[in-house]
């Protein structure tokens, strides 16, 4: 009976996946949701067909990039893999990923499953799948998560993993996870950056974890890497960074990244310190899985940024870089990467306030936008999206000259205006619901500018 329901659930799921693809949706929750109605045990059963390890990647920022890097590394070895799409990272979306990968009878075996999920979803997921490894990138305050929910989430994850036979891969530079080993009795592996790996500028950013989680005293920092990540110690109880099992060092930003994780030299087309962290995290997990350095190095070197994660478009011979921003820490890091870029540049910022963006746009006031004051190479800032006025006001308060600010609420008008400006490089920052529209406009402009003169492609 169960076998029949499993096969029916898979069949229905596969048909719905086909439909949703025809409708242009990539990752989708709906097929998994419907399949679970038919056979609630479907995820548990399909997850049992993983012969190697189930890996969960979670954390506030960087989990999509980290899990995509790790997926690339695993595929490089020739192993088979079930991997869910970003945007479908709750239980129904993960179920969809398994249905899409399996055959009609649900008996197909895979070497690995790599499941990206939100922090709050981890305890639920642990009820249905048995991971061998959980990687946590970091815990940052998200825009929707500003009333102590972060502490609660950390605690819930801690309780969910307690006493389990899991390898936990944690950020040694994050005071919110550094103490997991003592409190969970789970095998913990720590990764991080050696002090002085990269100029430890004094940071003005918000640091959520700056109070000791054990005794509540304010932490002292020897250096900050970014946000609350760095080398810390507590004057009250002696809490400090745990010893590292995987150490990032020798970081150079060209702005493309070059770094070492222990002895392994890595090159990546990605930019920004936060992506260097993502690389160290993915590489640490890969080493624990026993993957050879040559596979890891090749995968990291070949891994290209995707939609919204520093994807580059060439318009009128100049690069335009698209970046998704969704919370203060992410925005701080995106701005840091923009400032790091020595070229003369223009900035476009699309701020929307739909549900997926967060209805409350006051998070832009928590970000360290004042950092742009030091960058004299930002020639113009174009403010766009539904809340273009709010971002313009924020830029003005951050000290950016009002006469170099332009408001163009319409995305297409704004990006076309941006592309017509002088400068060496353009940056497009966008919140979630404007991202795909921005991308489409950029692709259109790229195509048009690549066409030979006098042969502008005719529509239809
Ligand atoms: Zn303390």
XYZ file of N, CA and C in Angstrom, residues 110-259:
450
model
N 21.671 7.551 -4.705
C 22.598 8.669 -4.927
C 23.711 8.612 -3.899
N 24.848 9.172 -4.260
C 25.972 9.194 -3.317
C 25.729 10.225 -2.206
N 25.241 11.398 -2.606
C 25.063 12.476 -1.625
C 23.726 13.203 -1.818
N 23.257 13.808 -0.723
C 22.205 14.830 -0.837
C 22.771 16.082 -0.184
N 22.596 17.204 -0.853
C 23.091 18.471 -0.322
C 21.886 19.384 -0.172
N 21.506 19.673 1.069
C 20.255 20.369 1.321
C 20.520 21.726 1.952
N 20.159 22.752 1.215
C 20.283 24.103 1.753
C 18.972 24.455 2.427
N 19.039 24.971 3.639
C 17.787 25.306 4.316
C 17.956 26.477 5.273
N 16.835 27.136 5.591
C 16.875 28.225 6.559
C 17.156 27.671 7.955
N 17.761 28.507 8.761
C 18.140 28.076 10.118
C 16.946 27.501 10.878
N 15.821 28.204 10.801
C 14.654 27.819 11.600
C 14.065 26.484 11.154
N 14.430 26.049 9.952
C 13.879 24.836 9.368
C 14.675 23.582 9.748
N 15.854 23.777 10.323
C 16.751 22.652 10.600
C 16.116 21.597 11.512
N 15.492 22.003 12.651
C 14.902 20.979 13.521
C 13.836 20.131 12.809
N 12.993 20.761 11.984
C 11.969 20.025 11.227
C 12.607 19.038 10.257
N 13.630 19.514 9.572
C 14.302 18.680 8.579
C 14.952 17.461 9.249
N 15.486 17.678 10.455
C 16.149 16.582 11.168
C 15.176 15.475 11.561
N 13.879 15.795 11.560
C 12.882 14.761 11.878
C 12.697 13.805 10.704
N 13.066 14.249 9.499
C 12.820 13.405 8.321
C 14.080 12.860 7.665
N 15.187 13.560 7.806
C 16.422 13.063 7.193
C 17.515 12.949 8.256
N 18.463 12.063 7.989
C 19.574 11.864 8.939
C 20.864 12.360 8.298
N 21.216 13.620 8.568
C 22.428 14.147 7.947
C 23.687 13.595 8.604
N 24.732 13.462 7.795
C 26.032 13.077 8.347
C 26.856 14.310 8.662
N 26.464 15.422 8.021
C 27.252 16.647 8.190
C 26.326 17.868 8.101
N 26.501 18.792 9.019
C 25.770 20.063 8.947
C 26.782 21.196 8.928
N 26.671 22.059 7.951
C 27.564 23.209 7.859
C 26.765 24.479 8.178
N 27.259 25.271 9.113
C 26.600 26.537 9.453
C 27.532 27.679 9.051
N 27.072 28.542 8.153
C 27.950 29.604 7.645
C 28.180 30.683 8.703
N 27.120 31.122 9.340
C 27.200 32.198 10.348
C 25.774 32.471 10.820
N 25.654 33.208 11.886
C 24.325 33.660 12.325
C 24.318 35.176 12.351
N 23.659 35.791 11.387
C 23.535 37.242 11.388
C 22.075 37.605 11.575
N 21.896 38.768 12.094
C 20.531 39.266 12.237
C 19.980 39.569 10.851
N 18.866 38.965 10.523
C 18.223 39.228 9.247
C 17.266 40.388 9.441
N 16.820 40.969 8.334
C 15.950 42.134 8.447
C 14.646 41.833 9.182
N 14.183 40.587 9.072
C 12.891 40.253 9.677
C 13.073 39.707 11.085
N 14.296 39.730 11.528
C 14.679 38.905 12.651
C 15.403 39.764 13.672
N 14.742 40.809 14.096
C 15.494 41.760 14.900
C 15.092 41.792 16.364
N 14.235 40.874 16.781
C 13.776 40.938 18.171
C 14.185 39.709 18.964
N 15.464 39.419 18.917
C 15.959 38.308 19.723
C 15.652 36.937 19.149
N 15.077 36.901 17.953
C 14.770 35.599 17.369
C 16.034 34.828 17.042
N 17.101 35.602 16.782
C 18.369 34.965 16.432
C 18.839 34.051 17.552
N 18.811 34.549 18.788
C 19.241 33.743 19.923
C 18.393 32.485 20.034
N 17.111 32.658 19.777
C 16.193 31.532 19.840
C 16.555 30.486 18.781
N 16.806 30.965 17.553
C 17.152 30.056 16.454
C 18.420 29.269 16.763
N 19.421 29.983 17.275
C 20.684 29.321 17.616
C 20.427 28.218 18.635
N 19.591 28.549 19.617
C 19.292 27.594 20.681
C 18.539 26.376 20.150
N 17.590 26.621 19.246
C 16.790 25.527 18.687
C 17.678 24.565 17.895
N 18.608 25.113 17.124
C 19.520 24.256 16.351
C 20.413 23.452 17.302
N 20.891 24.145 18.311
C 21.750 23.494 19.292
C 21.033 22.290 19.922
N 19.764 22.495 20.283
C 18.989 21.414 20.904
C 18.740 20.289 19.912
N 18.484 20.662 18.640
C 18.139 19.659 17.631
C 19.305 18.730 17.310
N 20.527 19.223 17.425
C 21.675 18.378 17.061
C 22.270 17.634 18.259
N 21.868 18.054 19.429
C 22.468 17.535 20.671
C 22.576 16.008 20.697
N 23.785 15.504 20.961
C 23.990 14.074 21.134
C 23.912 13.251 19.853
N 23.706 13.894 18.692
C 23.553 13.144 17.436
C 24.920 12.850 16.804
N 24.967 11.795 16.017
C 26.213 11.437 15.323
C 26.335 12.256 14.035
N 26.635 13.519 14.236
C 26.726 14.439 13.094
C 28.079 15.125 13.164
N 28.681 15.357 12.019
C 29.844 16.248 11.988
C 29.308 17.656 11.768
N 29.582 18.524 12.716
C 29.105 19.900 12.610
C 30.275 20.764 12.144
N 30.069 21.488 11.045
C 31.137 22.347 10.528
C 30.751 23.782 10.832
N 31.557 24.444 11.649
C 31.166 25.746 12.198
C 32.214 26.810 11.966
N 31.738 28.042 12.015
C 32.619 29.183 11.832
C 33.287 29.537 13.166
N 34.597 29.376 13.210
C 35.330 29.638 14.457
C 35.355 31.122 14.795
N 35.091 31.962 13.807
C 35.167 33.408 14.028
C 33.821 34.004 14.439
N 32.788 33.167 14.503
C 31.454 33.639 14.893
C 31.200 33.294 16.359
N 31.142 34.303 17.238
C 30.958 34.015 18.665
C 29.657 33.273 18.953
N 28.699 33.298 18.010
C 27.424 32.634 18.259
C 27.491 31.127 18.060
N 28.517 30.638 17.359
C 28.611 29.180 17.183
C 29.865 28.597 17.817
N 30.743 29.487 18.257
C 32.045 29.031 18.736
C 31.939 28.093 19.941
N 30.857 28.167 20.671
C 30.741 27.384 21.908
C 29.903 26.121 21.734
N 29.517 25.792 20.499
C 28.662 24.628 20.244
C 29.249 23.321 20.775
N 30.579 23.201 20.682
C 31.223 21.949 21.052
C 30.928 21.605 22.511
N 31.019 22.609 23.360
C 30.817 22.364 24.791
C 29.365 22.059 25.118
N 28.451 22.670 24.389
C 27.041 22.572 24.760
C 26.274 21.454 24.080
N 26.811 20.865 23.031
C 26.038 19.870 22.294
C 26.627 18.474 22.370
N 27.897 18.360 22.737
C 28.600 17.079 22.701
C 28.574 16.465 21.300
N 28.463 17.328 20.292
C 28.503 16.861 18.911
C 29.920 17.100 18.400
N 30.361 16.246 17.446
C 31.690 16.432 16.859
C 31.715 17.726 16.054
N 32.482 18.691 16.510
C 32.509 19.995 15.840
C 33.840 20.208 15.135
N 33.760 20.747 13.935
C 34.942 21.095 13.148
C 34.861 22.578 12.859
N 35.937 23.281 13.177
C 35.884 24.739 13.021
C 36.748 25.234 11.868
N 36.181 26.165 11.130
C 36.951 26.819 10.066
C 36.946 28.320 10.332
N 37.917 29.017 9.785
C 37.952 30.469 9.961
C 39.193 31.037 9.301
N 39.420 32.304 9.551
C 40.612 32.943 9.003
C 41.620 33.200 10.110
N 42.895 32.969 9.790
C 43.962 33.297 10.731
C 43.973 34.806 10.931
N 44.367 35.289 12.126
C 44.433 36.746 12.322
C 45.399 37.346 11.307
N 45.053 38.511 10.788
C 45.946 39.157 9.834
C 45.922 38.541 8.443
N 44.923 37.680 8.151
C 44.803 37.098 6.816
C 44.535 38.181 5.801
N 43.876 39.198 6.294
C 43.527 40.304 5.444
C 43.356 41.501 6.355
N 43.740 42.691 5.863
C 43.737 43.905 6.683
C 42.527 43.984 7.603
N 42.764 44.021 8.896
C 41.635 44.024 9.822
C 41.241 45.461 10.155
N 40.570 46.069 9.212
C 40.130 47.447 9.423
C 39.146 47.511 10.584
N 39.189 48.565 11.298
C 38.203 48.774 12.360
C 36.823 48.849 11.704
N 35.906 48.086 12.205
C 34.607 48.008 11.566
C 33.555 48.813 12.337
N 32.741 49.521 11.596
C 31.665 50.281 12.245
C 30.335 49.549 12.122
N 30.399 48.370 11.528
C 29.157 47.655 11.263
C 28.489 47.163 12.544
N 27.220 46.818 12.405
C 26.507 46.240 13.537
C 27.100 44.869 13.837
N 27.289 44.565 15.079
C 27.849 43.278 15.454
C 26.911 42.601 16.432
N 26.097 41.702 15.899
C 25.037 41.089 16.698
C 25.584 40.246 17.828
N 26.729 39.644 17.598
C 27.216 38.668 18.579
C 28.217 39.262 19.527
N 28.183 40.573 19.698
C 29.315 41.153 20.415
C 29.255 40.962 21.931
N 28.159 40.422 22.435
C 28.113 40.084 23.862
C 28.306 38.594 24.037
N 29.018 38.251 25.056
C 29.335 36.844 25.316
C 28.044 36.052 25.523
N 27.876 34.944 24.787
C 26.654 34.148 24.917
C 26.632 33.370 26.233
N 27.776 33.252 26.868
C 27.816 32.481 28.110
C 27.556 33.368 29.332
N 28.263 34.502 29.421
C 28.108 35.312 30.637
C 27.542 36.717 30.370
N 27.372 37.084 29.115
C 26.717 38.353 28.818
C 27.620 39.573 28.790
N 28.878 39.412 29.114
C 29.806 40.568 29.070
C 30.126 40.946 27.628
N 30.527 42.188 27.449
C 30.883 42.610 26.093
C 32.206 41.963 25.683
N 32.215 41.419 24.487
C 33.417 40.729 24.015
C 34.491 41.734 23.619
N 35.736 41.353 23.786
C 36.837 42.178 23.296
C 37.351 41.554 22.008
N 37.589 42.410 21.033
C 38.059 41.899 19.748
C 39.507 42.275 19.506
N 40.281 41.283 19.086
C 41.648 41.537 18.646
C 41.591 42.054 17.207
N 40.711 41.484 16.394
C 40.455 42.022 15.057
C 39.089 41.574 14.569
N 38.525 42.397 13.687
C 37.248 42.055 13.059
C 37.514 41.627 11.631
N 36.840 40.588 11.177
C 36.894 40.252 9.752
C 35.733 40.902 9.042
N 34.537 40.564 9.448
C 33.383 41.382 9.086
C 32.220 41.075 10.018
N 31.305 42.026 10.128
C 30.226 41.942 11.122
C 30.804 41.484 12.465
N 30.194 40.461 13.100
C 30.744 40.075 14.402
C 31.840 39.037 14.260
N 32.209 38.696 13.029
C 33.233 37.676 12.819
C 34.624 38.248 13.055
N 35.414 37.551 13.843
C 36.763 38.022 14.119
C 37.386 37.247 15.252
N 38.454 37.826 15.797
C 39.143 37.168 16.919
C 38.706 37.851 18.203
N 37.988 37.110 19.019
C 37.370 37.708 20.201
C 37.758 36.952 21.469
N 37.586 37.618 22.592
C 37.682 36.917 23.867
C 36.797 37.635 24.871
N 36.334 36.891 25.870
C 35.436 37.456 26.869
C 36.219 37.729 28.151
N 36.206 38.985 28.605
C 36.924 39.308 29.841
C 36.265 38.669 31.064
N 34.981 38.290 30.930
C 34.248 37.744 32.071
C 34.565 36.284 32.336
N 34.434 35.444 31.279
C 34.538 33.999 31.495
C 35.632 33.345 30.670
N 36.322 34.125 29.861
C 37.427 33.542 29.101
C 36.997 32.875 27.803
N 35.681 32.909 27.481
C 35.183 32.388 26.204
C 35.964 33.035 25.050
N 36.445 32.224 24.110
C 37.213 32.787 22.987
C 37.085 31.890 21.769
N 37.683 32.293 20.656
C 37.600 31.482 19.437
C 38.116 30.073 19.730
N 37.404 29.066 19.247
C 37.917 27.703 19.399
C 39.110 27.500 18.458
N 39.892 26.491 18.687
C 40.983 26.168 17.770
C 40.426 25.814 16.404
N 41.152 26.145 15.348
C 40.627 25.899 14.003
C 41.131 24.575 13.438
N 40.228 23.854 12.770
C 40.610 22.625 12.075
C 40.960 22.932 10.617
N 40.365 24.004 10.088
C 40.633 24.423 8.714
C 40.886 25.930 8.741
N 42.063 26.334 8.312
C 42.440 27.737 8.466
C 42.634 28.422 7.127
N 41.858 29.477 6.903
C 42.044 30.309 5.724
C 43.140 31.324 6.004
N 43.992 31.569 5.017
C 45.044 32.582 5.202
C 45.565 33.026 3.834
N 46.447 34.012 3.861
C 47.069 34.483 2.615
C 46.057 35.012 1.608
N 45.026 35.690 2.096
C 43.970 36.156 1.190
C 44.420 37.386 0.399
N 44.267 37.310 -0.915
C 44.527 38.456 -1.784
C 43.266 38.682 -2.615
N 42.847 39.959 -2.715
C 41.684 40.271 -3.555
C 42.159 41.101 -4.736
N 41.986 40.541 -5.914
C 42.563 41.154 -7.131
C 41.709 42.175 -7.876
N 40.376 42.194 -7.827
C 39.473 41.748 -6.761
C 39.076 40.268 -6.788
N 39.394 39.491 -7.856
C 39.113 38.053 -7.773
C 39.930 37.494 -6.603
N 39.477 36.376 -6.062
C 40.067 35.909 -4.802
C 41.185 34.889 -5.005
N 42.218 35.040 -4.205
C 43.259 34.019 -4.101
C 43.479 33.806 -2.610
N 43.479 32.575 -2.171
C 43.669 32.300 -0.746
C 44.144 30.879 -0.558
